[in-house]
Amino acid sequence: MDEAMTSEARDVITEIKTHYQRLVSQQNRLTPSANCNPANYYTHQNGIFAILDGRYGDSPNTIAPPVEIYHPVFASFVAEDRYDALDLPTDFVQKVAKLLRTVSQIATIEKSRQATTRSLLSDLLNLTIVQMVNRNSTSADYIVTYHRGSQPLGAAAIAIIEEKSELGSSGDASVQGSFSFIEHWADSNQEALRAACFCPSFVIAVAGSWIVICGAVLTSSAIVHRLTDYIWLGHSRAMDDDRALRLAPTAYKAGEQTINFKYVKPLKGSDASCATFLAAECEGAQRRIVVKFVERYGVRAHRLLAKERLAPELLYYGDIWLSGPAQRGCGPRKMVVMEYVAGMTAGDAALKNDGILPSGVHPAVYRAMSLLHKHGMVHGDVRLPNIIIEEDHEGKDVRDRVKIVDFDWAGEDGTVRYPLHLSTAIRWADGVDDYEPITAAHDDEMVAKLQQ
């Protein structure tokens, strides 16, 4: 790996580590029960250590990649949760029914039901549920831990459970659980274990006769995603029996061969929303690759342009996790692996050239879009950051070094649609809007804008 790339990666990682250290070493934090108060939660989400859970104060926070790609346990849970034909043991179903009956009783005081709930959940999960006090004297209502007996030492929080007497009383239990998650893993006793993993934990919130299950990880920020909606547990209908019945990837497949890789750095700097990474294969020459996680992808469009050397070689498109229940637990999300192209974006090249785009870029992009349109496909996001100019080692003309990337929106002309929440800071082509069909005319107008 060249020295410049190593230096850049080191700078990005240093920035991420600095933010992470500041997150876990915060002083004078409010307690989780105080932080889940709407006013305090609002203030916290306006700060630099906002929990990436989809909630914000004055302006939207970063949208983080799903927790399912950080640890397969979350993907496995989602897969099993969606599998209606899952064969559940009889005693487990009976225990669920008992929980339904118990939480149907109205509770006006949290402590009046906590002992019963803890006993039922412990029996249901077949795990010991305790209360653990952190060094700053805070504690979750209950916690399920795994104590490691070898290095790295620590008490992993398998599940953090918070309970409210009823939904809407004294804040959201899932929010309180999110803050309890941070308190547990930020404790100095967890330092060694915290440094060795993403700190994966389930956050379970019970409020009256409702329950929600979240997945949480700790990166440079705390990421908490709801793996279920709030589920009604109340035993309220006569014919209701059916309701009681109801690991980040580091390898990809190349044919029958499994290729292992290691991550080098995120390709969007320290931005916690980054789902695209520079990586290096572990065997052989340790080829550099790009790994990204997507909800949709124009595989045909990418392969068509790659065949004409107008895009990086596509090495893999498929399941994020290669085996087990986690394989089907990521929903529509897939992993994309492609060759890494050393160079710079067309935007960076223009900045280095007094704002003028190198002369060979426009013809190359025009050729790429014409090829897609000829085959009835569109790209949908023809912008300077998605155009790479490869480094020149052989005296090639610029037009022969242009590569198109980011095929997330690509697909059949007039059939694929723009995603929701398009950036309002970008000058899109006329007719572009949230969820509108993507057309060749849009691509053509965006190509024309490259010369403006």
CSV table of C-alpha atoms in Angstrom, one decimal:
chain,number,residue,atom,x,y,z
A,1,MET,CA,0.0,0.0,0.0
A,2,ASP,CA,1.5,3.4,-1.0
A,3,GLU,CA,2.7,5.9,1.6
A,4,ALA,CA,0.1,8.5,0.7
A,5,MET,CA,-2.7,6.1,1.1
A,6,THR,CA,-1.3,4.8,4.4
A,7,SER,CA,-0.9,8.4,5.7
A,8,GLU,CA,-4.5,9.3,4.7
A,9,ALA,CA,-5.9,6.1,6.3
A,10,ARG,CA,-4.0,6.9,9.4
A,11,ASP,CA,-5.5,10.4,9.6
A,12,VAL,CA,-9.0,9.1,9.2
A,13,ILE,CA,-8.6,6.4,11.8
A,14,THR,CA,-7.0,8.9,14.2
A,15,GLU,CA,-10.1,11.2,13.8
A,16,ILE,CA,-12.4,8.3,14.4
A,17,LYS,CA,-10.5,7.1,17.4
A,18,THR,CA,-10.4,10.6,18.9
A,19,HIS,CA,-14.2,11.0,18.6
A,20,TYR,CA,-14.7,7.5,20.1
A,21,GLN,CA,-12.4,8.3,23.1
A,22,ARG,CA,-14.3,11.5,23.7
A,23,LEU,CA,-17.6,9.6,23.6
A,24,VAL,CA,-16.6,6.9,26.1
A,25,SER,CA,-14.8,9.4,28.5
A,26,GLN,CA,-17.5,12.0,28.8
A,27,GLN,CA,-17.8,13.4,32.3
A,28,ASN,CA,-20.9,14.5,34.2
A,29,ARG,CA,-23.3,12.7,31.9
A,30,LEU,CA,-27.0,12.6,32.9
A,31,THR,CA,-28.3,9.3,34.1
A,32,PRO,CA,-30.1,7.2,31.5
A,33,SER,CA,-33.4,7.8,33.2
A,34,ALA,CA,-32.9,11.6,33.1
A,35,ASN,CA,-31.6,11.5,29.5
A,36,CYS,CA,-34.8,9.7,28.2
A,37,ASN,CA,-36.8,12.7,29.4
A,38,PRO,CA,-37.9,14.3,26.0
A,39,ALA,CA,-36.3,17.7,26.8
A,40,ASN,CA,-33.0,16.1,27.8
A,41,TYR,CA,-33.1,13.7,24.9
A,42,TYR,CA,-33.7,16.6,22.5
A,43,THR,CA,-30.6,18.4,24.0
A,44,HIS,CA,-28.5,15.3,23.7
A,45,GLN,CA,-29.5,14.6,20.1
A,46,ASN,CA,-28.4,18.2,19.2
A,47,GLY,CA,-24.9,17.5,20.5
A,48,ILE,CA,-21.8,15.9,18.9
A,49,PHE,CA,-22.4,12.5,20.7
A,50,ALA,CA,-26.0,12.0,19.4
A,51,ILE,CA,-27.1,8.4,19.4
A,52,LEU,CA,-27.6,7.4,15.8
A,53,ASP,CA,-31.1,6.0,16.2
A,54,GLY,CA,-33.1,8.0,13.6
A,55,ARG,CA,-34.2,10.7,16.1
A,56,TYR,CA,-33.0,14.3,16.0
A,57,GLY,CA,-33.4,17.7,17.6
A,58,ASP,CA,-33.0,20.8,15.5
A,59,SER,CA,-31.5,19.1,12.4
A,60,PRO,CA,-31.2,15.5,11.1
A,61,ASN,CA,-28.4,13.5,12.5
A,62,THR,CA,-26.3,11.0,10.5
A,63,ILE,CA,-28.1,7.9,9.3
A,64,ALA,CA,-25.9,5.0,10.2
A,65,PRO,CA,-25.5,1.7,8.4
A,66,PRO,CA,-27.8,-1.1,9.8
A,67,VAL,CA,-26.5,-2.9,12.8
A,68,GLU,CA,-27.1,-6.2,10.9
A,69,ILE,CA,-23.9,-5.6,9.0
A,70,TYR,CA,-21.8,-5.2,12.1
A,71,HIS,CA,-22.6,-8.5,13.8
A,72,PRO,CA,-24.5,-11.5,12.4
A,73,VAL,CA,-26.5,-12.0,15.6
A,74,PHE,CA,-28.7,-9.1,14.6
A,75,ALA,CA,-29.2,-10.4,11.1
A,76,SER,CA,-30.0,-13.9,12.6
A,77,PHE,CA,-32.6,-12.4,14.9
A,78,VAL,CA,-34.3,-10.5,12.1
A,79,ALA,CA,-34.4,-13.6,10.0
A,80,GLU,CA,-35.8,-15.8,12.7
A,81,ASP,CA,-38.3,-13.1,13.7
A,82,ARG,CA,-39.7,-13.1,10.1
A,83,TYR,CA,-39.8,-16.8,9.7
A,84,ASP,CA,-43.4,-17.8,10.4
A,85,ALA,CA,-42.7,-21.5,10.2
A,86,LEU,CA,-40.1,-21.5,13.1
A,87,ASP,CA,-40.7,-24.6,15.2
A,88,LEU,CA,-40.8,-23.3,18.8
A,89,PRO,CA,-40.5,-25.7,21.8
A,90,THR,CA,-43.8,-26.3,23.7
A,91,ASP,CA,-42.4,-25.0,27.1
A,92,PHE,CA,-41.2,-21.8,25.4
A,93,VAL,CA,-44.6,-21.1,24.0
A,94,GLN,CA,-46.2,-21.7,27.4
A,95,LYS,CA,-43.7,-19.3,29.0
A,96,VAL,CA,-44.6,-16.6,26.3
A,97,ALA,CA,-48.3,-17.1,27.1
A,98,LYS,CA,-47.5,-16.6,30.8
A,99,LEU,CA,-45.7,-13.3,30.0
A,100,LEU,CA,-48.6,-12.1,27.9
A,101,ARG,CA,-51.0,-12.7,30.8
A,102,THR,CA,-48.7,-11.0,33.3
A,103,VAL,CA,-48.1,-7.8,31.3
A,104,SER,CA,-51.8,-7.4,30.6
A,105,GLN,CA,-52.2,-6.2,34.2
A,106,ILE,CA,-52.0,-2.4,34.5
A,107,ALA,CA,-49.0,-1.3,36.5
A,108,THR,CA,-49.0,2.2,38.1
A,109,ILE,CA,-45.6,1.8,39.7
A,110,GLU,CA,-42.6,0.3,37.9
A,111,LYS,CA,-41.1,-1.5,40.8
A,112,SER,CA,-44.3,-3.3,41.6
A,113,ARG,CA,-43.9,-5.5,38.5
A,114,GLN,CA,-40.1,-5.4,37.9
A,115,ALA,CA,-39.3,-8.5,40.0
A,116,THR,CA,-42.0,-10.5,38.2
A,117,THR,CA,-41.0,-9.3,34.7
A,118,ARG,CA,-37.3,-10.1,35.4
A,119,SER,CA,-38.2,-13.6,36.6
A,120,LEU,CA,-40.4,-14.3,33.6
A,121,LEU,CA,-37.8,-13.0,31.1
A,122,SER,CA,-35.0,-14.9,32.8
A,123,ASP,CA,-37.1,-18.1,32.5
A,124,LEU,CA,-38.1,-17.3,28.9
A,125,LEU,CA,-34.5,-16.6,27.8
A,126,ASN,CA,-33.0,-19.3,30.0
A,127,LEU,CA,-30.4,-16.7,31.1
A,128,THR,CA,-29.6,-15.1,34.4
A,129,ILE,CA,-30.8,-11.5,34.5
A,130,VAL,CA,-29.2,-9.2,37.1
A,131,GLN,CA,-28.8,-5.6,37.9
A,132,MET,CA,-25.2,-4.3,37.5
A,133,VAL,CA,-24.1,-1.0,38.8
A,134,ASN,CA,-21.6,1.0,36.7
A,135,ARG,CA,-18.7,2.9,38.3
A,136,ASN,CA,-20.7,6.1,38.0
A,137,SER,CA,-23.5,4.5,40.0
A,138,THR,CA,-25.9,4.2,37.1
A,139,SER,CA,-27.6,0.9,36.3
A,140,ALA,CA,-30.1,-0.5,33.8
A,141,ASP,CA,-33.2,-2.1,35.2
A,142,TYR,CA,-31.8,-5.5,34.2
A,143,ILE,CA,-28.9,-6.8,32.2
A,144,VAL,CA,-27.8,-10.1,30.8
A,145,THR,CA,-24.0,-10.4,30.8
A,146,TYR,CA,-21.3,-12.7,29.6
A,147,HIS,CA,-18.1,-12.5,31.7
A,148,ARG,CA,-15.0,-13.4,29.8
A,149,GLY,CA,-12.4,-15.5,31.7
A,150,SER,CA,-9.5,-14.6,29.3
A,151,GLN,CA,-8.1,-11.6,27.6
A,152,PRO,CA,-9.7,-9.3,26.6
A,153,LEU,CA,-11.4,-9.2,30.0
A,154,GLY,CA,-14.8,-7.6,30.6
A,155,ALA,CA,-18.5,-8.2,31.0
A,156,ALA,CA,-20.2,-8.2,27.6
A,157,ALA,CA,-23.8,-6.9,27.7
A,158,ILE,CA,-25.8,-9.5,25.8
A,159,ALA,CA,-29.0,-7.7,26.6
A,160,ILE,CA,-29.9,-4.5,28.4
A,161,ILE,CA,-33.5,-4.4,29.6
A,162,GLU,CA,-35.5,-1.3,30.6
A,163,GLU,CA,-39.0,-1.3,31.9
A,164,LYS,CA,-41.6,1.4,32.3
A,165,SER,CA,-44.9,0.9,34.1
A,166,GLU,CA,-46.9,2.0,31.0
A,167,LEU,CA,-46.1,3.3,27.5
A,168,GLY,CA,-45.6,7.0,27.6
A,169,SER,CA,-44.8,7.3,31.3
A,170,SER,CA,-41.5,9.0,32.2
A,171,GLY,CA,-39.9,8.8,28.7
A,172,ASP,CA,-39.3,6.0,26.2
A,173,ALA,CA,-37.9,2.8,27.7
A,174,SER,CA,-36.0,2.1,24.4
A,175,VAL,CA,-34.3,5.5,24.6
A,176,GLN,CA,-33.4,4.9,28.3
A,177,GLY,CA,-32.0,1.5,27.2
A,178,SER,CA,-29.9,3.2,24.6
A,179,PHE,CA,-28.3,5.4,27.2
A,180,SER,CA,-27.9,2.4,29.5
A,181,PHE,CA,-26.1,0.7,26.7
A,182,ILE,CA,-23.6,3.6,26.4
A,183,GLU,CA,-23.1,3.7,30.2
A,184,HIS,CA,-22.3,0.0,30.4
A,185,TRP,CA,-19.8,-0.1,27.6
A,186,ALA,CA,-18.2,3.2,28.5
A,187,ASP,CA,-17.4,1.9,32.0
A,188,SER,CA,-13.6,1.7,32.5
A,189,ASN,CA,-14.0,-1.9,33.5
A,190,GLN,CA,-15.0,-2.7,29.9
A,191,GLU,CA,-12.0,-0.9,28.3
A,192,ALA,CA,-10.2,-4.0,27.0
A,193,LEU,CA,-13.3,-5.8,25.7
A,194,ARG,CA,-14.6,-2.5,24.3
A,195,ALA,CA,-11.4,-2.1,22.3
A,196,ALA,CA,-11.7,-5.6,20.8
A,197,CYS,CA,-15.3,-5.5,19.3
A,198,PHE,CA,-18.2,-3.3,18.2
A,199,CYS,CA,-19.9,-3.9,21.6
A,200,PRO,CA,-23.0,-5.6,20.2
A,201,SER,CA,-25.9,-5.7,22.6
A,202,PHE,CA,-29.7,-6.2,22.4
A,203,VAL,CA,-31.7,-3.4,24.0
A,204,ILE,CA,-35.1,-4.7,25.2
A,205,ALA,CA,-37.7,-2.2,26.3
A,206,VAL,CA,-40.9,-3.2,28.1
A,207,ALA,CA,-43.6,-0.6,28.7
A,208,GLY,CA,-46.8,-1.8,30.1
A,209,SER,CA,-48.0,-4.5,27.7
A,210,TRP,CA,-45.7,-3.4,24.9
A,211,ILE,CA,-42.2,-4.6,24.0
A,212,VAL,CA,-39.6,-3.5,21.4
A,213,ILE,CA,-36.2,-5.1,20.7
A,214,CYS,CA,-33.3,-3.0,19.4
A,215,GLY,CA,-29.8,-3.8,18.3
A,216,ALA,CA,-26.9,-1.6,19.4
A,217,VAL,CA,-23.3,-1.3,18.5
A,218,LEU,CA,-20.5,1.2,19.4
A,219,THR,CA,-18.3,2.6,16.7
A,220,SER,CA,-17.2,6.2,16.7
A,221,SER,CA,-20.8,6.8,17.8
A,222,ALA,CA,-23.5,4.8,19.5
A,223,ILE,CA,-25.8,3.2,16.9
A,224,VAL,CA,-29.1,1.8,18.0
A,225,HIS,CA,-31.7,0.4,15.5
A,226,ARG,CA,-35.1,-1.0,16.3
A,227,LEU,CA,-35.2,-4.6,15.1
A,228,THR,CA,-38.9,-4.8,15.8
A,229,ASP,CA,-41.8,-2.4,16.1
A,230,TYR,CA,-43.4,-1.9,19.5
A,231,ILE,CA,-45.2,-5.3,19.8
A,232,TRP,CA,-48.5,-5.6,21.7
A,233,LEU,CA,-48.3,-8.3,24.3
A,234,GLY,CA,-51.6,-7.8,26.0
A,235,HIS,CA,-53.9,-10.9,26.1
A,236,SER,CA,-57.0,-9.2,24.7
A,237,ARG,CA,-58.7,-11.6,22.3
A,238,ALA,CA,-60.2,-15.0,22.6
A,239,MET,CA,-58.7,-16.5,19.4
A,240,ASP,CA,-55.2,-15.3,19.9
A,241,ASP,CA,-53.0,-18.4,20.2
A,242,ASP,CA,-51.0,-17.6,17.0
A,243,ARG,CA,-49.5,-14.5,18.6
A,244,ALA,CA,-47.7,-16.6,21.2
A,245,LEU,CA,-46.1,-18.7,18.3
A,246,ARG,CA,-45.1,-16.0,16.4
A,247,LEU,CA,-21.4,-11.5,13.1
A,248,ALA,CA,-19.1,-7.2,10.3
A,249,PRO,CA,-18.5,-9.5,7.4
A,250,THR,CA,-14.9,-10.2,6.4
A,251,ALA,CA,-15.2,-12.6,3.4
A,252,TYR,CA,-16.8,-12.9,0.0
A,253,LYS,CA,-17.3,-15.7,-2.5
A,254,ALA,CA,-15.4,-15.9,-5.8
A,255,GLY,CA,-16.9,-18.9,-7.5
A,256,GLU,CA,-16.4,-21.7,-5.0
A,257,GLN,CA,-13.5,-19.9,-3.2
A,258,THR,CA,-14.0,-17.8,-0.1
A,259,ILE,CA,-11.8,-14.7,-0.1
A,260,ASN,CA,-11.0,-13.2,3.3
A,261,PHE,CA,-10.3,-9.5,3.7
A,262,LYS,CA,-9.6,-6.9,6.3
A,263,TYR,CA,-10.9,-3.3,6.5
A,264,VAL,CA,-8.4,-0.5,6.0
A,265,LYS,CA,-10.5,2.6,6.3
A,266,PRO,CA,-14.0,4.1,5.5
A,267,LEU,CA,-14.0,5.9,2.2
A,268,LYS,CA,-16.1,8.8,3.5
A,269,GLY,CA,-13.7,9.8,6.2
A,270,SER,CA,-15.0,9.7,9.8
A,271,ASP,CA,-18.7,10.1,8.7
A,272,ALA,CA,-20.6,7.5,10.7
A,273,SER,CA,-23.0,7.1,7.7
A,274,CYS,CA,-20.3,5.6,5.6
A,275,ALA,CA,-21.2,2.1,4.2
A,276,THR,CA,-18.3,2.0,1.7
A,277,PHE,CA,-14.8,0.9,2.8
A,278,LEU,CA,-11.3,0.4,1.5
A,279,ALA,CA,-10.2,-3.2,2.3
A,280,ALA,CA,-7.4,-5.5,1.5
A,281,GLU,CA,-7.5,-9.2,0.8
A,282,CYS,CA,-5.7,-11.3,3.3
A,283,GLU,CA,-4.0,-13.8,1.0
A,284,GLY,CA,-1.5,-13.4,-1.8
A,285,ALA,CA,-0.6,-9.9,-2.9
A,286,GLN,CA,-3.3,-8.5,-0.5
A,287,ARG,CA,-5.1,-6.8,-3.4
A,288,ARG,CA,-6.9,-3.6,-2.4
A,289,ILE,CA,-10.7,-3.8,-2.9
A,290,VAL,CA,-13.7,-1.6,-2.1
A,291,VAL,CA,-16.5,-3.1,0.0
A,292,LYS,CA,-19.9,-1.4,0.2
A,293,PHE,CA,-23.3,-2.3,1.6
A,294,VAL,CA,-26.4,-1.5,-0.4
A,295,GLU,CA,-30.2,-1.9,-0.4
A,296,ARG,CA,-30.3,-2.0,-4.2
A,297,TYR,CA,-27.7,-2.1,-6.9
A,298,GLY,CA,-27.5,-2.0,-10.7
A,299,VAL,CA,-25.5,-5.1,-11.2
A,300,ARG,CA,-26.1,-5.4,-14.9
A,301,ALA,CA,-25.2,-1.7,-15.5
A,302,HIS,CA,-22.0,-2.1,-13.5
A,303,ARG,CA,-20.9,-5.2,-15.3
A,304,LEU,CA,-21.7,-3.7,-18.7
A,305,LEU,CA,-19.5,-0.6,-18.1
A,306,ALA,CA,-16.8,-2.7,-16.4
A,307,LYS,CA,-16.6,-4.9,-19.5
A,308,GLU,CA,-15.7,-1.7,-21.5
A,309,ARG,CA,-13.3,-0.6,-18.7
A,310,LEU,CA,-15.6,2.3,-17.9
A,311,ALA,CA,-16.1,1.0,-14.3
A,312,PRO,CA,-14.1,-0.9,-11.7
A,313,GLU,CA,-14.3,-4.7,-12.0
A,314,LEU,CA,-17.2,-6.1,-10.0
A,315,LEU,CA,-15.8,-9.0,-7.9
A,316,TYR,CA,-18.9,-9.9,-5.8
A,317,TYR,CA,-22.5,-9.0,-5.4
A,318,GLY,CA,-24.5,-11.1,-2.9
A,319,ASP,CA,-25.4,-11.9,0.7
A,320,ILE,CA,-23.6,-10.0,3.4
A,321,TRP,CA,-23.3,-13.1,5.6
A,322,LEU,CA,-22.3,-16.2,3.7
A,323,SER,CA,-24.1,-18.8,5.9
A,324,GLY,CA,-26.5,-19.5,8.8
A,325,PRO,CA,-29.7,-17.6,9.7
A,326,ALA,CA,-27.8,-14.3,9.4
A,327,GLN,CA,-27.7,-14.9,5.6
A,328,ARG,CA,-31.4,-14.2,5.3
A,329,GLY,CA,-31.6,-11.7,8.1
A,330,CYS,CA,-30.4,-8.6,6.3
A,331,GLY,CA,-33.5,-8.3,4.1
A,332,PRO,CA,-32.8,-6.7,0.7
A,333,ARG,CA,-29.3,-5.5,1.8
A,334,LYS,CA,-26.4,-6.9,-0.1
A,335,MET,CA,-22.6,-6.6,-0.1
A,336,VAL,CA,-20.8,-5.3,-3.2
A,337,VAL,CA,-17.0,-5.9,-3.7
A,338,MET,CA,-15.1,-4.3,-6.5
A,339,GLU,CA,-11.6,-3.6,-7.5
A,340,TYR,CA,-10.0,-0.5,-6.0
A,341,VAL,CA,-9.1,2.2,-8.5
A,342,ALA,CA,-6.3,4.4,-7.3
A,343,GLY,CA,-6.9,8.0,-8.4
A,344,MET,CA,-9.1,10.9,-7.6
A,345,THR,CA,-12.7,12.0,-8.2
A,346,ALA,CA,-13.5,14.3,-11.1
A,347,GLY,CA,-14.5,16.9,-8.5
A,348,ASP,CA,-11.1,16.8,-6.8
A,349,ALA,CA,-9.4,17.0,-10.3
A,350,ALA,CA,-11.4,20.1,-11.1
A,351,LEU,CA,-10.4,21.7,-7.8
A,352,LYS,CA,-6.8,21.2,-8.7
A,353,ASN,CA,-7.3,22.7,-12.1
A,354,ASP,CA,-8.9,26.1,-11.2
A,355,GLY,CA,-12.4,24.5,-11.3
A,356,ILE,CA,-12.0,23.2,-14.8
A,357,LEU,CA,-12.8,19.6,-15.5
A,358,PRO,CA,-10.0,17.7,-17.4
A,359,SER,CA,-10.9,17.7,-21.1
A,360,GLY,CA,-11.2,13.9,-21.4
A,361,VAL,CA,-13.7,13.4,-18.6
A,362,HIS,CA,-16.9,14.6,-20.4
A,363,PRO,CA,-16.4,12.4,-23.6
A,364,ALA,CA,-15.8,9.3,-21.4
A,365,VAL,CA,-18.8,9.9,-19.2
A,366,TYR,CA,-20.9,10.6,-22.3
A,367,ARG,CA,-19.8,7.3,-23.9
A,368,ALA,CA,-20.6,5.4,-20.7
A,369,MET,CA,-24.1,6.8,-20.5
A,370,SER,CA,-24.7,6.2,-24.2
A,371,LEU,CA,-23.7,2.6,-23.7
A,372,LEU,CA,-26.1,2.2,-20.8
A,373,HIS,CA,-29.0,3.9,-22.6
A,374,LYS,CA,-28.4,1.7,-25.7
A,375,HIS,CA,-29.0,-1.3,-23.5
A,376,GLY,CA,-32.1,0.2,-21.9
A,377,MET,CA,-30.5,1.1,-18.6
A,378,VAL,CA,-29.8,4.3,-16.6
A,379,HIS,CA,-27.3,5.3,-14.0
A,380,GLY,CA,-29.3,7.9,-12.0
A,381,ASP,CA,-26.5,9.7,-10.1
A,382,VAL,CA,-24.0,11.1,-12.7
A,383,ARG,CA,-22.1,13.5,-10.5
A,384,LEU,CA,-18.5,14.5,-10.0
A,385,PRO,CA,-18.0,12.4,-6.8
A,386,ASN,CA,-19.1,9.3,-8.8
A,387,ILE,CA,-16.5,9.7,-11.6
A,388,ILE,CA,-13.0,8.5,-10.8
A,389,ILE,CA,-9.9,9.4,-12.8
A,390,GLU,CA,-7.4,6.6,-12.5
A,391,GLU,CA,-3.8,7.4,-11.8
A,392,ASP,CA,-1.7,7.6,-14.9
A,393,HIS,CA,1.3,5.2,-15.0
A,394,GLU,CA,1.4,4.5,-18.7
A,395,GLY,CA,0.8,7.9,-20.4
A,396,LYS,CA,-2.9,7.1,-21.1
A,397,ASP,CA,-5.2,9.9,-22.2
A,398,VAL,CA,-7.7,11.0,-19.5
A,399,ARG,CA,-10.7,9.6,-21.4
A,400,ASP,CA,-9.1,6.2,-21.1
A,401,ARG,CA,-8.7,6.5,-17.3
A,402,VAL,CA,-12.3,7.5,-16.4
A,403,LYS,CA,-14.3,5.0,-14.3
A,404,ILE,CA,-18.0,5.4,-13.3
A,405,VAL,CA,-18.9,4.2,-9.8
A,406,ASP,CA,-21.9,4.2,-7.4
A,407,PHE,CA,-24.5,2.0,-9.3
A,408,ASP,CA,-26.9,2.0,-6.3
A,409,TRP,CA,-29.7,3.6,-8.3
A,410,ALA,CA,-28.9,2.1,-11.7
A,411,GLY,CA,-31.3,-0.1,-13.5
A,412,GLU,CA,-33.9,-0.3,-16.3
A,413,ASP,CA,-34.8,3.0,-17.9
A,414,GLY,CA,-38.1,4.4,-16.5
A,415,THR,CA,-38.5,1.5,-14.1
A,416,VAL,CA,-36.0,2.1,-11.3
A,417,ARG,CA,-36.9,5.1,-9.1
A,418,TYR,CA,-35.0,7.7,-7.2
A,419,PRO,CA,-34.8,7.0,-3.4
A,420,LEU,CA,-36.7,9.1,-0.9
A,421,HIS,CA,-35.0,12.0,0.8
A,422,LEU,CA,-32.9,13.3,-2.1
A,423,SER,CA,-30.4,16.0,-1.2
A,424,THR,CA,-31.8,19.5,-1.7
A,425,ALA,CA,-28.2,20.8,-2.0
A,426,ILE,CA,-27.6,19.1,-5.3
A,427,ARG,CA,-28.6,20.7,-8.7
A,428,TRP,CA,-30.5,17.7,-10.1
A,429,ALA,CA,-31.9,17.5,-13.6
A,430,ASP,CA,-35.4,18.7,-14.4
A,431,GLY,CA,-38.0,16.3,-13.3
A,432,VAL,CA,-35.9,14.6,-10.6
A,433,ASP,CA,-37.8,14.1,-7.3
A,434,ASP,CA,-38.2,11.6,-4.5
A,435,TYR,CA,-39.4,8.3,-5.9
A,436,GLU,CA,-39.8,9.5,-9.4
A,437,PRO,CA,-38.7,7.1,-12.2
A,438,ILE,CA,-35.1,7.6,-13.4
A,439,THR,CA,-34.9,8.3,-17.1
A,440,ALA,CA,-32.1,8.5,-19.7
A,441,ALA,CA,-33.0,12.2,-20.2
A,442,HIS,CA,-32.0,12.8,-16.5
A,443,ASP,CA,-28.7,11.1,-17.1
A,444,ASP,CA,-28.1,13.2,-20.3
A,445,GLU,CA,-28.9,16.5,-18.4
A,446,MET,CA,-26.5,15.6,-15.6
A,447,VAL,CA,-23.8,14.8,-18.1
A,448,ALA,CA,-24.4,18.2,-19.8
A,449,LYS,CA,-24.0,19.8,-16.3
A,450,LEU,CA,-20.4,18.5,-16.1
A,451,GLN,CA,-19.4,21.1,-18.7
A,452,GLN,CA,-21.1,24.0,-16.9
